[in-house]
């Protein structure tokens, strides 16, 4: 669910924006803050979880105000997230009493400093906490002794290393990363620069989690990103090649659910390709133009949205108060940049990159 986009807002509380579903200005707020009460979503979240779906909260986004000045501040924020959205029992619960399945980091501002402390704090709080099994169709409640019963993920851009989250990826235990191979020179549509092998190498040799999964991120429609969209036949070949070649391959994520759904079920086609079904030949659809704006907003629940779709009828257009830059943002190769050898993984250094977007996972 995206996004919690302000870490410290009015009254010291965070601010969430789930687009036209729930956000600032669309409902009541908790006293002395701009934190919206979205507790009516609790039943929807529970319905998705009952079907074995993993529901996480994404932090950051294109218009975010995020970051920490110290490990202590980051740890305090980890405690706040635990109390508000995960297994804690805080007095303020924006999504009701349901415990989400984890946190996703879509960090696009500032630096990656101190995020590892936040992640480690959440892991420590999870140890010994009761949590439902994350296996599909299971309702078993158990006491976690490892701190890994909650998912913590991130969505770096494909240029390696990621400027805003790269350091944290090397210092904390992440379950998966959703690498965005679009709006960048290393995108899926440029085979000579496509660098899944670099991320696989990092996953196997540098990540604190030797079993971390790397997801191939792609736009769900040509209008969902400024660059990098490929037809379903091309994406199917790239994804199945990666599936066979790289042990860290976890699947495909698409930005976003609505874009993929209205694009001739692009989501279903790539899933079929990965699971042994037949990838459907791409055809055009007339319904996608009507949902372009809402797809770019990146604030619709990325998992829960699929539970409410019963037809290909597009969602009403969401009028944004700003021109979302994610559609056209792109990383340009720095002057004088020489790609590092594919058999080595460099030490993280800052590099410019575009703002971020996504989501749909297989």
Coordinates of C-alpha atoms in Angstrom, one line a residue:
X1 CA 0.0 0.0 0.0
X2 CA 1.6 3.3 -1.1
X3 CA 2.6 5.6 0.3
X4 CA 3.5 6.7 3.8
X5 CA 5.3 9.6 2.3
X6 CA 6.1 12.0 5.1
X7 CA 8.0 10.6 8.1
X8 CA 7.5 13.5 10.5
X9 CA 4.5 15.7 9.8
X10 CA 2.3 17.8 11.9
X11 CA 2.4 16.8 15.6
X12 CA 5.4 14.5 14.8
X13 CA 3.2 11.9 13.2
X14 CA 3.7 10.5 9.7
X15 CA 1.4 11.2 6.7
X16 CA -0.1 8.6 4.4
X17 CA -1.7 9.0 1.0
X18 CA -3.5 6.0 -0.7
X19 CA -4.6 8.2 -3.6
X20 CA -8.4 8.4 -4.0
X21 CA -8.8 5.5 -1.6
X22 CA -7.7 7.3 1.6
X23 CA -5.4 10.2 2.3
X24 CA -5.0 13.7 3.5
X25 CA -8.2 15.6 2.7
X26 CA -10.3 12.5 2.1
X27 CA -11.1 11.6 5.7
X28 CA -10.8 12.4 9.3
X29 CA -7.3 12.8 10.8
X30 CA -6.0 11.9 14.2
X31 CA -6.0 14.9 16.6
X32 CA -3.1 17.4 16.2
X33 CA -1.8 15.7 13.0
X34 CA -2.3 15.2 9.3
X35 CA -2.4 11.4 9.7
X36 CA -5.6 10.2 8.1
X37 CA -7.7 7.5 9.8
X38 CA -8.1 4.8 7.1
X39 CA -9.3 2.1 9.5
X40 CA -12.2 1.3 7.1
X41 CA -9.6 -0.5 5.0
X42 CA -9.1 -3.1 7.8
X43 CA -11.7 -5.5 6.4
X44 CA -10.3 -5.3 2.9
X45 CA -6.8 -6.0 4.1
X46 CA -8.0 -9.0 6.2
X47 CA -9.8 -10.3 3.1
X48 CA -6.7 -10.2 1.1
X49 CA -4.6 -11.8 3.8
X50 CA -7.2 -14.6 4.2
X51 CA -6.5 -15.4 0.5
X52 CA -2.8 -15.7 1.2
X53 CA -1.9 -12.3 -0.1
X54 CA 1.0 -10.4 1.4
X55 CA 0.0 -6.8 2.2
X56 CA 2.8 -4.3 3.0
X57 CA 3.1 -0.6 3.5
X58 CA 5.5 1.3 1.2
X59 CA 7.5 4.2 2.5
X60 CA 8.6 7.1 0.4
X61 CA 7.6 7.8 -3.2
X62 CA 8.2 10.7 -5.6
X63 CA 7.0 13.5 -3.5
X64 CA 8.2 12.2 -0.1
X65 CA 9.8 13.9 2.9
X66 CA 11.9 11.2 4.4
X67 CA 15.2 10.4 6.0
X68 CA 17.0 10.3 9.4
X69 CA 19.7 12.3 11.1
X70 CA 20.8 9.4 13.4
X71 CA 20.4 5.7 14.2
X72 CA 18.4 6.7 17.3
X73 CA 15.9 8.6 15.2
X74 CA 15.7 5.7 12.7
X75 CA 15.1 3.2 15.5
X76 CA 12.4 5.4 17.0
X77 CA 10.6 5.5 13.6
X78 CA 10.9 1.7 13.4
X79 CA 9.2 1.5 16.8
X80 CA 6.5 3.9 15.5
X81 CA 5.9 1.8 12.4
X82 CA 5.6 -1.3 14.5
X83 CA 3.1 0.2 16.9
X84 CA 1.0 1.8 14.1
X85 CA 1.0 -0.7 11.3
X86 CA 2.6 -4.0 12.3
X87 CA 2.5 -6.2 15.4
X88 CA 2.5 -3.4 18.0
X89 CA -0.4 -2.3 20.2
X90 CA -0.2 1.5 19.7
X91 CA -3.0 3.8 20.5
X92 CA -3.0 5.1 17.0
X93 CA -3.7 2.5 14.3
X94 CA -4.4 4.2 11.0
X95 CA -5.5 0.9 9.3
X96 CA -7.3 -0.5 12.3
X97 CA -6.2 -3.5 14.4
X98 CA -5.0 -5.5 11.4
X99 CA -1.2 -6.2 11.3
X100 CA 0.3 -5.7 7.9
X101 CA 2.8 -8.2 6.6
X102 CA 5.7 -5.8 6.4
X103 CA 7.3 -2.7 5.1
X104 CA 8.7 -1.7 1.7
X105 CA 11.2 1.1 1.1
X106 CA 10.7 3.2 -1.9
X107 CA 13.2 5.8 -0.9
X108 CA 13.8 8.6 -3.5
X109 CA 15.1 11.5 -1.5
X110 CA 18.1 12.2 0.8
X111 CA 20.6 9.4 1.5
X112 CA 20.4 5.8 2.6
X113 CA 22.0 6.7 6.0
X114 CA 20.4 5.1 9.1
X115 CA 17.8 3.0 7.2
X116 CA 19.5 -0.2 8.3
X117 CA 19.0 0.8 11.9
X118 CA 15.2 1.2 11.3
X119 CA 15.1 -2.2 9.6
X120 CA 17.0 -3.9 12.4
X121 CA 14.7 -2.3 15.0
X122 CA 11.7 -3.8 13.3
X123 CA 13.4 -7.2 13.1
X124 CA 14.2 -7.1 16.8
X125 CA 10.6 -6.2 17.7
X126 CA 9.3 -9.0 15.5
X127 CA 11.2 -11.6 17.5
X128 CA 8.8 -13.4 19.8
X129 CA 5.8 -11.6 18.4
X130 CA 2.7 -13.6 17.3
X131 CA 2.1 -13.5 13.6
X132 CA -0.1 -15.4 11.2
X133 CA 1.7 -17.8 8.8
X134 CA 2.6 -16.2 5.5
X135 CA 2.0 -19.4 3.7
X136 CA -1.1 -19.1 1.3
X137 CA -4.4 -20.3 2.8
X138 CA -2.8 -20.8 6.3
X139 CA -4.2 -19.2 9.4
X140 CA -1.7 -20.7 11.8
X141 CA -0.5 -18.2 14.5
X142 CA 3.0 -18.7 15.8
X143 CA 5.7 -17.0 17.9
X144 CA 8.5 -15.8 15.7
X145 CA 12.0 -16.4 17.1
X146 CA 14.0 -15.0 14.2
X147 CA 12.5 -11.6 13.5
X148 CA 11.8 -12.7 9.9
X149 CA 8.0 -13.2 10.1
X150 CA 7.5 -9.8 8.7
X151 CA 8.6 -8.9 5.2
X152 CA 11.0 -6.0 4.6
X153 CA 11.6 -5.1 0.9
X154 CA 13.0 -2.3 -1.2
X155 CA 12.6 -1.0 -4.7
X156 CA 16.0 0.3 -6.1
X157 CA 16.5 1.6 -9.6
X158 CA 18.6 -0.6 -11.8
X159 CA 21.7 1.6 -11.9
X160 CA 24.0 -0.1 -9.4
X161 CA 24.4 0.8 -6.6
X162 CA 21.2 2.6 -5.8
X163 CA 21.9 6.1 -4.4
X164 CA 19.1 6.3 -1.9
X165 CA 18.9 2.8 -0.4
X166 CA 22.1 1.0 -1.6
X167 CA 24.0 1.3 1.7
X168 CA 21.0 -0.1 3.7
X169 CA 20.8 -3.0 1.3
X170 CA 24.3 -4.0 2.3
X171 CA 23.8 -3.5 6.0
X172 CA 20.4 -5.0 6.9
X173 CA 18.4 -8.1 6.2
X174 CA 15.9 -7.6 3.3
X175 CA 13.6 -10.4 2.0
X176 CA 13.3 -9.1 -1.5
X177 CA 14.1 -6.2 -3.8
X178 CA 12.0 -5.0 -6.7
X179 CA 14.5 -3.6 -9.1
X180 CA 13.0 -1.1 -11.6
X181 CA 14.4 -1.9 -15.0
X182 CA 12.7 1.0 -16.7
X183 CA 13.2 4.8 -17.0
X184 CA 16.9 4.0 -17.0
X185 CA 19.7 3.1 -19.4
X186 CA 19.8 -0.4 -17.9
X187 CA 16.2 -1.1 -18.6
X188 CA 14.6 -4.2 -20.1
X189 CA 14.2 -2.6 -23.5
X190 CA 18.0 -2.1 -23.9
X191 CA 19.4 -5.7 -23.9
X192 CA 23.0 -4.6 -24.1
X193 CA 22.7 -2.6 -20.8
X194 CA 20.2 -4.8 -19.0
X195 CA 22.0 -5.7 -15.7
X196 CA 20.0 -8.3 -13.8
X197 CA 23.3 -10.2 -13.6
X198 CA 24.8 -7.4 -11.5
X199 CA 21.9 -7.5 -9.0
X200 CA 22.1 -11.3 -8.9
X201 CA 25.8 -11.1 -8.2
X202 CA 25.1 -8.6 -5.3
X203 CA 22.4 -10.9 -4.0
X204 CA 24.7 -13.9 -3.9
X205 CA 27.8 -12.2 -2.6
X206 CA 27.0 -9.1 -0.7
X207 CA 23.5 -9.1 0.7
X208 CA 23.2 -10.0 4.4
X209 CA 20.4 -12.3 3.3
X210 CA 22.0 -15.0 1.0
X211 CA 18.5 -16.1 0.0
X212 CA 17.2 -12.6 -1.0
X213 CA 15.0 -12.6 -4.1
X214 CA 15.5 -10.2 -6.9
X215 CA 12.3 -9.2 -8.8
X216 CA 12.4 -7.9 -12.4
X217 CA 10.5 -4.6 -12.4
X218 CA 8.7 -3.5 -15.6
X219 CA 5.9 -1.1 -16.6
X220 CA 2.5 -2.7 -17.0
X221 CA 1.7 -0.5 -20.0
X222 CA 3.4 1.9 -22.3
X223 CA 1.8 4.8 -20.5
X224 CA 2.9 3.6 -17.1
X225 CA 6.5 4.8 -17.5
X226 CA 8.5 7.3 -19.5
X227 CA 10.6 4.6 -21.1
X228 CA 11.3 0.9 -20.9
X229 CA 8.0 -0.8 -21.7
X230 CA 8.2 -3.9 -23.9
X231 CA 5.5 -6.1 -25.3
X232 CA 4.5 -9.2 -23.5
X233 CA 6.5 -11.5 -25.8
X234 CA 9.7 -9.6 -25.1
X235 CA 9.1 -9.4 -21.3
X236 CA 8.2 -13.1 -21.2
X237 CA 11.5 -14.1 -22.9
X238 CA 13.6 -11.8 -20.7
X239 CA 11.9 -13.0 -17.5
X240 CA 12.0 -16.7 -18.3
X241 CA 15.7 -16.4 -19.4
X242 CA 16.4 -14.7 -16.0
X243 CA 14.4 -17.4 -14.2
X244 CA 16.5 -20.1 -15.7
X245 CA 19.9 -18.3 -15.4
X246 CA 19.8 -16.6 -12.0
X247 CA 19.3 -18.3 -8.7
X248 CA 18.2 -15.1 -7.0
X249 CA 15.3 -14.5 -9.4
X250 CA 12.1 -14.1 -7.5
X251 CA 9.6 -13.1 -10.2
X252 CA 8.3 -10.0 -11.9
X253 CA 6.8 -6.9 -10.5
X254 CA 4.7 -4.5 -12.6
X255 CA 3.9 -0.8 -12.2
X256 CA 1.1 -0.9 -11.6
X257 CA -1.8 -3.3 -11.0
X258 CA -4.3 -1.1 -12.8
X259 CA -2.0 -0.5 -15.8
X260 CA -1.3 -4.2 -16.2
X261 CA -4.9 -5.3 -15.7
X262 CA -6.3 -3.0 -18.3
X263 CA -3.5 -3.8 -20.8
X264 CA -5.1 -7.0 -22.0
X265 CA -4.3 -8.7 -18.7
X266 CA -0.5 -8.1 -19.1
X267 CA -0.2 -9.4 -15.5
X268 CA -1.8 -12.7 -16.2
X269 CA 0.2 -13.2 -19.4
X270 CA 3.6 -12.8 -17.6
X271 CA 2.4 -15.0 -14.8
X272 CA 1.5 -17.7 -17.3
X273 CA 4.9 -17.4 -18.9
X274 CA 6.7 -17.9 -15.6
X275 CA 4.5 -20.7 -14.4
X276 CA 4.4 -22.7 -17.6
X277 CA 1.3 -21.2 -19.2
X278 CA 1.2 -19.5 -22.5
X279 CA 2.1 -15.8 -22.8
X280 CA -0.7 -14.1 -24.6
X281 CA 0.1 -12.1 -27.8
X282 CA -0.2 -8.4 -27.1
X283 CA -3.2 -6.5 -28.5
X284 CA -4.3 -3.0 -28.1
X285 CA -7.0 -1.9 -25.6
X286 CA -9.1 1.2 -25.6
X287 CA -9.7 1.3 -21.9
X288 CA -6.2 2.2 -20.8
X289 CA -6.3 5.9 -21.7
X290 CA -9.0 6.5 -19.1
X291 CA -6.8 5.3 -16.3
X292 CA -3.5 6.8 -17.2
X293 CA -3.6 9.5 -14.4
X294 CA -4.5 7.1 -11.7
X295 CA -1.8 4.7 -12.7
X296 CA 0.9 7.3 -12.4
X297 CA -0.3 8.4 -8.9
X298 CA 1.5 5.3 -7.4
X299 CA -0.7 5.5 -4.3
X300 CA -3.3 2.8 -4.9
X301 CA -3.0 -0.3 -2.8
X302 CA -0.6 -2.5 -4.8
X303 CA -1.8 -5.8 -3.5
X304 CA -5.4 -5.2 -2.3
X305 CA -6.5 -3.6 -5.7
X306 CA -6.6 -7.0 -7.4
X307 CA -9.2 -8.3 -4.9
X308 CA -11.7 -5.6 -6.0
X309 CA -11.4 -6.0 -9.8
X310 CA -14.3 -7.9 -11.3
X311 CA -14.1 -6.6 -14.9
X312 CA -11.9 -4.7 -17.2
X313 CA -13.9 -1.5 -16.6
X314 CA -11.3 1.3 -15.9
X315 CA -11.3 3.2 -12.6
X316 CA -12.5 6.8 -12.6
X317 CA -9.8 9.2 -13.5
X318 CA -8.0 10.8 -10.6
X319 CA -7.2 14.4 -11.0
X320 CA -3.8 15.2 -9.5
X321 CA -2.8 18.6 -8.1
X322 CA 0.6 18.3 -9.8
X323 CA 2.2 16.8 -12.9
X324 CA 3.6 13.5 -11.7
X325 CA 7.2 13.4 -12.9
X326 CA 7.6 9.6 -12.7
X327 CA 6.3 9.1 -16.2
X328 CA 9.2 10.9 -17.9
X329 CA 12.0 10.6 -15.3
X330 CA 15.1 8.9 -16.6
X331 CA 18.6 8.4 -15.4
X332 CA 21.2 9.5 -18.0
X333 CA 24.5 7.8 -18.1
X334 CA 27.1 10.1 -16.4
X335 CA 29.7 11.6 -18.7
X336 CA 32.8 9.5 -18.7
X337 CA 31.0 6.5 -17.1
X338 CA 32.5 3.1 -17.9
X339 CA 30.4 0.1 -17.0
X340 CA 32.1 -2.1 -14.5
X341 CA 32.9 -5.7 -15.4
X342 CA 29.9 -7.9 -15.1
X343 CA 31.8 -10.3 -12.9
X344 CA 32.5 -7.7 -10.2
X345 CA 30.3 -5.8 -7.9
X346 CA 31.6 -2.3 -7.0
X347 CA 31.5 -0.6 -3.6
X348 CA 28.4 1.5 -3.4
X349 CA 28.8 5.1 -4.5
X350 CA 26.1 7.8 -5.0
X351 CA 24.7 8.1 -8.5
X352 CA 21.8 10.1 -9.8
X353 CA 18.6 8.3 -10.7
X354 CA 15.0 9.1 -11.4
X355 CA 12.1 9.0 -9.2
X356 CA 10.4 5.7 -8.7
X357 CA 7.2 3.9 -9.5
X358 CA 5.7 0.4 -9.4
X359 CA 3.9 -2.4 -8.4
X360 CA 2.5 -5.8 -9.0
X361 CA 4.3 -9.0 -8.0
X362 CA 4.4 -12.6 -9.3

